[in-house]
Amino acid sequence: MINIAICDDIFEVTSQTEALIKKYNPTFSIDVFHNPIKLIEFLSKSNYHLFILDIEFPDSSGLEIASRIRELNAQVPIVFITSFDSYAMEVFKLHTFDYILKPLNEEKLFPVLDKVIKYLNIDEKHFVFQFNKVNYTLPLQEIVFFEKNMRKVLIHTLEEDYTVIMTTRDLLANLDDNFVRVHNSYVINIRFVREIRNDYLTLDKDKSPDIWIPISKNYKLAARKSILMKLREKIR
């Protein structure tokens, strides 16, 4: 189930946004907040897949809320709805997912929801494997990167690490196009890329320190091209 938080101090806007989302998909779970302080109080104990925020509040800013969200979760999509287009630069500095001008309607919101679903891998693709006679099924969206060590593959997820005996060919055959090989020993999930440099990149694993992954000469051009194309898709 997809959990969505809507925060706007105008009741008509939240009602309209909620109705549009329910029309798009009635199975989505929606929490509505009219006070940004209440939303901030819920952040540490909630598990939202998408935030839809107004930018301007009487005593605070949606940008401040987004900054707080980013401290807790670097990947969750944040969509701003606003009556003004003068905040675009500030919005994209926070790595937000999209920016919609009011009044909200299907033509504006539904394509954004389509992108969110694609970004979150809502089709529930999984990586299935067996190790020590135990079967595992991991959602691809929760795998940060794979690390090859001889015959073993170390699977680094958001929560814990796993091991499987698998060839690189079989590994790549079971992944989608969100995964890119950047080195003989590393296959990374583009969704977690924070920064890409000439010979390395960093991955953001929520509250953990950034993970440094080398980019080898053999994969540099193809990997950078794939990563940059995917990252552009996120902000279209």
mmCIF file of C-alpha atoms in Angstrom:
data_model
loop_
_atom_site.group_PDB
_atom_site.id
_atom_site.type_symbol
_atom_site.label_atom_id
_atom_site.label_comp_id
_atom_site.label_asym_id
_atom_site.label_seq_id
_atom_site.Cartn_x
_atom_site.Cartn_y
_atom_site.Cartn_z
ATOM 1 C CA MET A 1 0.000 0.000 0.000
ATOM 2 C CA ILE A 2 1.184 3.510 -0.826
ATOM 3 C CA ASN A 3 1.098 5.949 2.103
ATOM 4 C CA ILE A 4 0.799 9.635 1.197
ATOM 5 C CA ALA A 5 0.972 12.725 3.422
ATOM 6 C CA ILE A 6 -0.719 15.932 2.235
ATOM 7 C CA CYS A 7 0.018 19.193 4.036
ATOM 8 C CA ASP A 8 -1.734 22.471 3.188
ATOM 9 C CA ASP A 9 -3.414 24.967 5.500
ATOM 10 C CA ILE A 10 -6.332 25.488 3.102
ATOM 11 C CA PHE A 11 -9.043 22.849 3.614
ATOM 12 C CA GLU A 12 -10.398 23.164 0.070
ATOM 13 C CA VAL A 13 -6.956 22.383 -1.358
ATOM 14 C CA THR A 14 -6.381 19.302 0.784
ATOM 15 C CA SER A 15 -9.898 18.027 0.041
ATOM 16 C CA GLN A 16 -9.387 18.500 -3.696
ATOM 17 C CA THR A 17 -5.932 16.877 -3.619
ATOM 18 C CA GLU A 18 -7.215 13.914 -1.624
ATOM 19 C CA ALA A 19 -10.177 13.454 -4.009
ATOM 20 C CA LEU A 20 -7.895 13.523 -7.053
ATOM 21 C CA ILE A 21 -5.536 10.948 -5.537
ATOM 22 C CA LYS A 22 -8.455 8.673 -4.637
ATOM 23 C CA LYS A 23 -9.707 9.011 -8.196
ATOM 24 C CA TYR A 24 -6.253 8.063 -9.474
ATOM 25 C CA ASN A 25 -6.050 5.034 -7.174
ATOM 26 C CA PRO A 26 -8.603 4.396 -4.405
ATOM 27 C CA THR A 27 -6.243 1.963 -2.608
ATOM 28 C CA PHE A 28 -3.717 4.667 -1.672
ATOM 29 C CA SER A 29 -3.664 5.552 2.036
ATOM 30 C CA ILE A 30 -3.775 9.318 2.655
ATOM 31 C CA ASP A 31 -3.118 11.381 5.786
ATOM 32 C CA VAL A 32 -4.073 15.059 5.669
ATOM 33 C CA PHE A 33 -2.350 17.735 7.752
ATOM 34 C CA HIS A 34 -3.372 21.380 7.923
ATOM 35 C CA ASN A 35 -0.669 22.277 10.409
ATOM 36 C CA PRO A 36 2.957 21.613 9.359
ATOM 37 C CA ILE A 37 4.006 21.201 13.000
ATOM 38 C CA LYS A 38 1.707 18.182 13.278
ATOM 39 C CA LEU A 39 3.275 16.642 10.185
ATOM 40 C CA ILE A 40 6.779 17.183 11.559
ATOM 41 C CA GLU A 41 5.725 15.470 14.804
ATOM 42 C CA PHE A 42 4.640 12.405 12.776
ATOM 43 C CA LEU A 43 7.763 12.142 10.624
ATOM 44 C CA SER A 44 9.871 9.990 12.947
ATOM 45 C CA LYS A 45 7.090 7.443 13.483
ATOM 46 C CA SER A 46 5.559 7.356 10.007
ATOM 47 C CA ASN A 47 6.357 5.528 6.796
ATOM 48 C CA TYR A 48 5.198 7.756 3.959
ATOM 49 C CA HIS A 49 6.068 6.972 0.347
ATOM 50 C CA LEU A 50 5.148 10.454 -0.930
ATOM 51 C CA PHE A 51 4.759 13.949 0.529
ATOM 52 C CA ILE A 52 2.593 16.588 -1.160
ATOM 53 C CA LEU A 53 3.267 19.967 0.450
ATOM 54 C CA ASP A 54 2.179 23.553 0.075
ATOM 55 C CA ILE A 55 5.091 25.990 0.127
ATOM 56 C CA GLU A 56 3.591 28.893 2.047
ATOM 57 C CA PHE A 57 2.080 28.632 5.517
ATOM 58 C CA PRO A 58 1.150 31.502 7.883
ATOM 59 C CA ASP A 59 3.954 30.766 10.363
ATOM 60 C CA SER A 60 6.340 28.496 8.494
ATOM 61 C CA SER A 61 7.433 27.239 5.090
ATOM 62 C CA GLY A 62 6.970 24.007 3.157
ATOM 63 C CA LEU A 63 10.656 24.296 2.342
ATOM 64 C CA GLU A 64 11.446 23.943 6.054
ATOM 65 C CA ILE A 65 9.277 20.818 6.223
ATOM 66 C CA ALA A 66 11.058 19.390 3.178
ATOM 67 C CA SER A 67 14.435 20.029 4.814
ATOM 68 C CA ARG A 68 13.306 18.118 7.896
ATOM 69 C CA ILE A 69 12.027 15.251 5.723
ATOM 70 C CA ARG A 70 15.354 15.126 3.906
ATOM 71 C CA GLU A 71 17.205 14.778 7.217
ATOM 72 C CA LEU A 72 15.255 11.571 7.844
ATOM 73 C CA ASN A 73 14.897 10.217 4.327
ATOM 74 C CA ALA A 74 17.014 11.268 1.365
ATOM 75 C CA GLN A 75 15.005 9.392 -1.286
ATOM 76 C CA VAL A 76 11.293 9.789 -0.533
ATOM 77 C CA PRO A 77 9.522 11.853 -3.242
ATOM 78 C CA ILE A 78 8.383 15.345 -2.235
ATOM 79 C CA VAL A 79 5.956 17.231 -4.482
ATOM 80 C CA PHE A 80 5.192 20.903 -3.902
ATOM 81 C CA ILE A 81 1.900 22.519 -4.857
ATOM 82 C CA THR A 82 1.882 26.308 -4.860
ATOM 83 C CA SER A 83 0.315 29.388 -6.364
ATOM 84 C CA PHE A 84 3.721 30.874 -7.132
ATOM 85 C CA ASP A 85 6.501 29.845 -9.498
ATOM 86 C CA SER A 86 9.204 31.937 -7.811
ATOM 87 C CA TYR A 87 10.362 29.081 -5.577
ATOM 88 C CA ALA A 88 11.660 26.783 -8.312
ATOM 89 C CA MET A 89 15.356 27.128 -7.463
ATOM 90 C CA GLU A 90 14.821 26.588 -3.722
ATOM 91 C CA VAL A 91 12.610 23.575 -4.449
ATOM 92 C CA PHE A 92 15.150 21.774 -6.616
ATOM 93 C CA LYS A 93 17.988 22.472 -4.179
ATOM 94 C CA LEU A 94 16.100 20.182 -1.796
ATOM 95 C CA HIS A 95 16.051 17.375 -4.390
ATOM 96 C CA THR A 96 12.284 17.441 -4.546
ATOM 97 C CA PHE A 97 10.464 15.273 -7.024
ATOM 98 C CA ASP A 98 8.193 17.795 -8.739
ATOM 99 C CA TYR A 99 6.576 21.214 -8.528
ATOM 100 C CA ILE A 100 2.919 21.819 -9.462
ATOM 101 C CA LEU A 101 1.220 25.195 -9.798
ATOM 102 C CA LYS A 102 -2.298 25.615 -8.441
ATOM 103 C CA PRO A 103 -5.097 25.117 -9.283
ATOM 104 C CA LEU A 104 -4.562 21.371 -9.105
ATOM 105 C CA ASN A 105 -6.297 19.096 -11.623
ATOM 106 C CA GLU A 106 -5.962 15.652 -13.175
ATOM 107 C CA GLU A 107 -3.838 16.891 -16.062
ATOM 108 C CA LYS A 108 -1.232 18.254 -13.647
ATOM 109 C CA LEU A 109 -1.324 15.672 -10.856
ATOM 110 C CA PHE A 110 -1.812 12.318 -12.601
ATOM 111 C CA PRO A 111 1.416 12.444 -14.680
ATOM 112 C CA VAL A 112 3.330 13.233 -11.482
ATOM 113 C CA LEU A 113 1.744 10.245 -9.721
ATOM 114 C CA ASP A 114 2.707 8.100 -12.723
ATOM 115 C CA LYS A 115 6.325 9.165 -12.259
ATOM 116 C CA VAL A 116 6.190 8.535 -8.516
ATOM 117 C CA ILE A 117 4.951 4.987 -9.094
ATOM 118 C CA LYS A 118 7.717 4.356 -11.603
ATOM 119 C CA TYR A 119 10.296 5.841 -9.254
ATOM 120 C CA LEU A 120 9.151 3.733 -6.299
ATOM 121 C CA ASN A 121 8.986 0.520 -8.334
ATOM 122 C CA ILE A 122 5.408 -0.018 -7.236
ATOM 123 C CA ASP A 123 5.160 -3.000 -9.540
ATOM 124 C CA GLU A 124 6.843 -4.825 -6.627
ATOM 125 C CA LYS A 125 9.784 -6.261 -8.500
ATOM 126 C CA HIS A 126 11.888 -8.525 -6.304
ATOM 127 C CA PHE A 127 15.306 -10.118 -6.244
ATOM 128 C CA VAL A 128 14.853 -13.803 -5.448
ATOM 129 C CA PHE A 129 17.736 -16.029 -4.335
ATOM 130 C CA GLN A 130 18.707 -18.921 -2.084
ATOM 131 C CA PHE A 131 21.590 -19.197 0.360
ATOM 132 C CA ASN A 132 22.325 -22.025 2.802
ATOM 133 C CA LYS A 133 19.047 -23.655 1.748
ATOM 134 C CA VAL A 134 17.054 -20.564 2.774
ATOM 135 C CA ASN A 135 14.939 -18.737 0.186
ATOM 136 C CA TYR A 136 14.902 -14.924 0.159
ATOM 137 C CA THR A 137 12.765 -12.389 -1.685
ATOM 138 C CA LEU A 138 13.973 -8.779 -1.490
ATOM 139 C CA PRO A 139 12.188 -5.763 -3.027
ATOM 140 C CA LEU A 140 14.545 -4.262 -5.609
ATOM 141 C CA GLN A 141 13.765 -0.770 -4.369
ATOM 142 C CA GLU A 142 15.317 -1.628 -0.986
ATOM 143 C CA ILE A 143 18.637 -2.882 -2.416
ATOM 144 C CA VAL A 144 21.289 -0.146 -2.322
ATOM 145 C CA PHE A 145 24.090 -1.994 -4.125
ATOM 146 C CA PHE A 146 25.647 -5.380 -4.859
ATOM 147 C CA GLU A 147 29.280 -6.132 -4.099
ATOM 148 C CA LYS A 148 31.019 -9.034 -5.868
ATOM 149 C CA ASN A 149 33.646 -10.884 -3.852
ATOM 150 C CA MET A 150 34.997 -13.866 -5.763
ATOM 151 C CA ARG A 151 32.056 -16.274 -6.163
ATOM 152 C CA LYS A 152 29.986 -14.510 -3.529
ATOM 153 C CA VAL A 153 27.706 -11.528 -4.014
ATOM 154 C CA LEU A 154 27.084 -9.299 -0.996
ATOM 155 C CA ILE A 155 23.643 -7.692 -1.143
ATOM 156 C CA HIS A 156 23.488 -4.397 0.757
ATOM 157 C CA THR A 157 19.917 -3.310 1.549
ATOM 158 C CA LEU A 158 18.451 -0.486 3.592
ATOM 159 C CA GLU A 159 18.081 -2.717 6.627
ATOM 160 C CA GLU A 160 20.728 -5.462 6.476
ATOM 161 C CA ASP A 161 23.176 -7.359 4.272
ATOM 162 C CA TYR A 162 22.816 -10.769 2.613
ATOM 163 C CA THR A 163 25.091 -13.180 0.755
ATOM 164 C CA VAL A 164 24.452 -15.336 -2.311
ATOM 165 C CA ILE A 165 26.604 -17.459 -4.626
ATOM 166 C CA MET A 166 25.888 -16.143 -8.116
ATOM 167 C CA THR A 167 27.664 -15.215 -11.326
ATOM 168 C CA THR A 168 27.661 -11.603 -12.443
ATOM 169 C CA ARG A 169 25.720 -12.585 -15.569
ATOM 170 C CA ASP A 170 22.938 -14.191 -13.533
ATOM 171 C CA LEU A 171 22.899 -11.234 -11.151
ATOM 172 C CA LEU A 172 22.445 -8.645 -13.913
ATOM 173 C CA ALA A 173 19.783 -10.780 -15.596
ATOM 174 C CA ASN A 174 17.611 -10.477 -12.487
ATOM 175 C CA LEU A 175 17.769 -6.678 -12.163
ATOM 176 C CA ASP A 176 15.854 -3.826 -13.766
ATOM 177 C CA ASP A 177 17.233 -0.688 -15.416
ATOM 178 C CA ASN A 178 17.588 1.111 -12.079
ATOM 179 C CA PHE A 179 20.761 -0.938 -11.532
ATOM 180 C CA VAL A 180 24.056 -0.125 -13.237
ATOM 181 C CA ARG A 181 27.395 -1.865 -13.164
ATOM 182 C CA VAL A 182 30.077 0.709 -12.333
ATOM 183 C CA HIS A 183 32.988 -1.622 -11.524
ATOM 184 C CA ASN A 184 33.870 -5.309 -11.790
ATOM 185 C CA SER A 185 32.916 -5.599 -8.123
ATOM 186 C CA TYR A 186 29.945 -3.203 -7.861
ATOM 187 C CA VAL A 187 26.415 -2.897 -9.229
ATOM 188 C CA ILE A 188 24.562 0.100 -7.775
ATOM 189 C CA ASN A 189 20.932 1.173 -7.505
ATOM 190 C CA ILE A 190 20.664 4.561 -9.233
ATOM 191 C CA ARG A 191 17.889 5.613 -6.870
ATOM 192 C CA PHE A 192 20.420 5.951 -4.049
ATOM 193 C CA VAL A 193 23.040 8.005 -5.922
ATOM 194 C CA ARG A 194 23.777 11.225 -4.073
ATOM 195 C CA GLU A 195 26.807 12.426 -6.016
ATOM 196 C CA ILE A 196 28.770 11.259 -9.061
ATOM 197 C CA ARG A 197 32.388 12.235 -9.679
ATOM 198 C CA ASN A 198 34.984 11.288 -12.251
ATOM 199 C CA ASP A 199 36.187 8.059 -10.631
ATOM 200 C CA TYR A 200 33.722 7.435 -7.787
ATOM 201 C CA LEU A 201 30.168 8.042 -6.660
ATOM 202 C CA THR A 202 28.446 8.229 -3.288
ATOM 203 C CA LEU A 203 25.296 6.385 -2.274
ATOM 204 C CA ASP A 204 22.931 7.648 0.405
ATOM 205 C CA LYS A 205 21.698 4.949 2.792
ATOM 206 C CA ASP A 206 19.256 6.959 4.922
ATOM 207 C CA LYS A 207 20.827 7.711 8.332
ATOM 208 C CA SER A 208 24.105 5.901 7.611
ATOM 209 C CA PRO A 209 27.204 7.735 6.357
ATOM 210 C CA ASP A 210 27.457 8.073 2.575
ATOM 211 C CA ILE A 211 28.892 4.998 0.857
ATOM 212 C CA TRP A 212 31.780 5.564 -1.574
ATOM 213 C CA ILE A 213 31.796 3.318 -4.648
ATOM 214 C CA PRO A 214 34.636 3.366 -7.212
ATOM 215 C CA ILE A 215 33.848 3.763 -10.912
ATOM 216 C CA SER A 216 36.277 1.800 -13.045
ATOM 217 C CA LYS A 217 37.643 2.967 -16.377
ATOM 218 C CA ASN A 218 35.933 0.108 -18.257
ATOM 219 C CA TYR A 219 32.452 1.143 -17.130
ATOM 220 C CA LYS A 220 32.881 4.894 -16.690
ATOM 221 C CA LEU A 221 31.216 6.186 -19.868
ATOM 222 C CA ALA A 222 28.286 3.762 -19.952
ATOM 223 C CA ALA A 223 27.665 4.023 -16.209
ATOM 224 C CA ARG A 224 27.717 7.822 -16.109
ATOM 225 C CA LYS A 225 25.375 8.008 -19.098
ATOM 226 C CA SER A 226 22.852 5.604 -17.542
ATOM 227 C CA ILE A 227 22.979 7.288 -14.144
ATOM 228 C CA LEU A 228 22.563 10.808 -15.497
ATOM 229 C CA MET A 229 19.686 9.766 -17.760
ATOM 230 C CA LYS A 230 17.869 8.193 -14.814
ATOM 231 C CA LEU A 231 18.475 11.174 -12.562
ATOM 232 C CA ARG A 232 17.071 13.510 -15.229
ATOM 233 C CA GLU A 233 13.915 11.407 -15.381
ATOM 234 C CA LYS A 234 13.346 12.097 -11.680
ATOM 235 C CA ILE A 235 13.120 15.881 -12.176
ATOM 236 C CA ARG A 236 11.187 16.083 -15.445
#
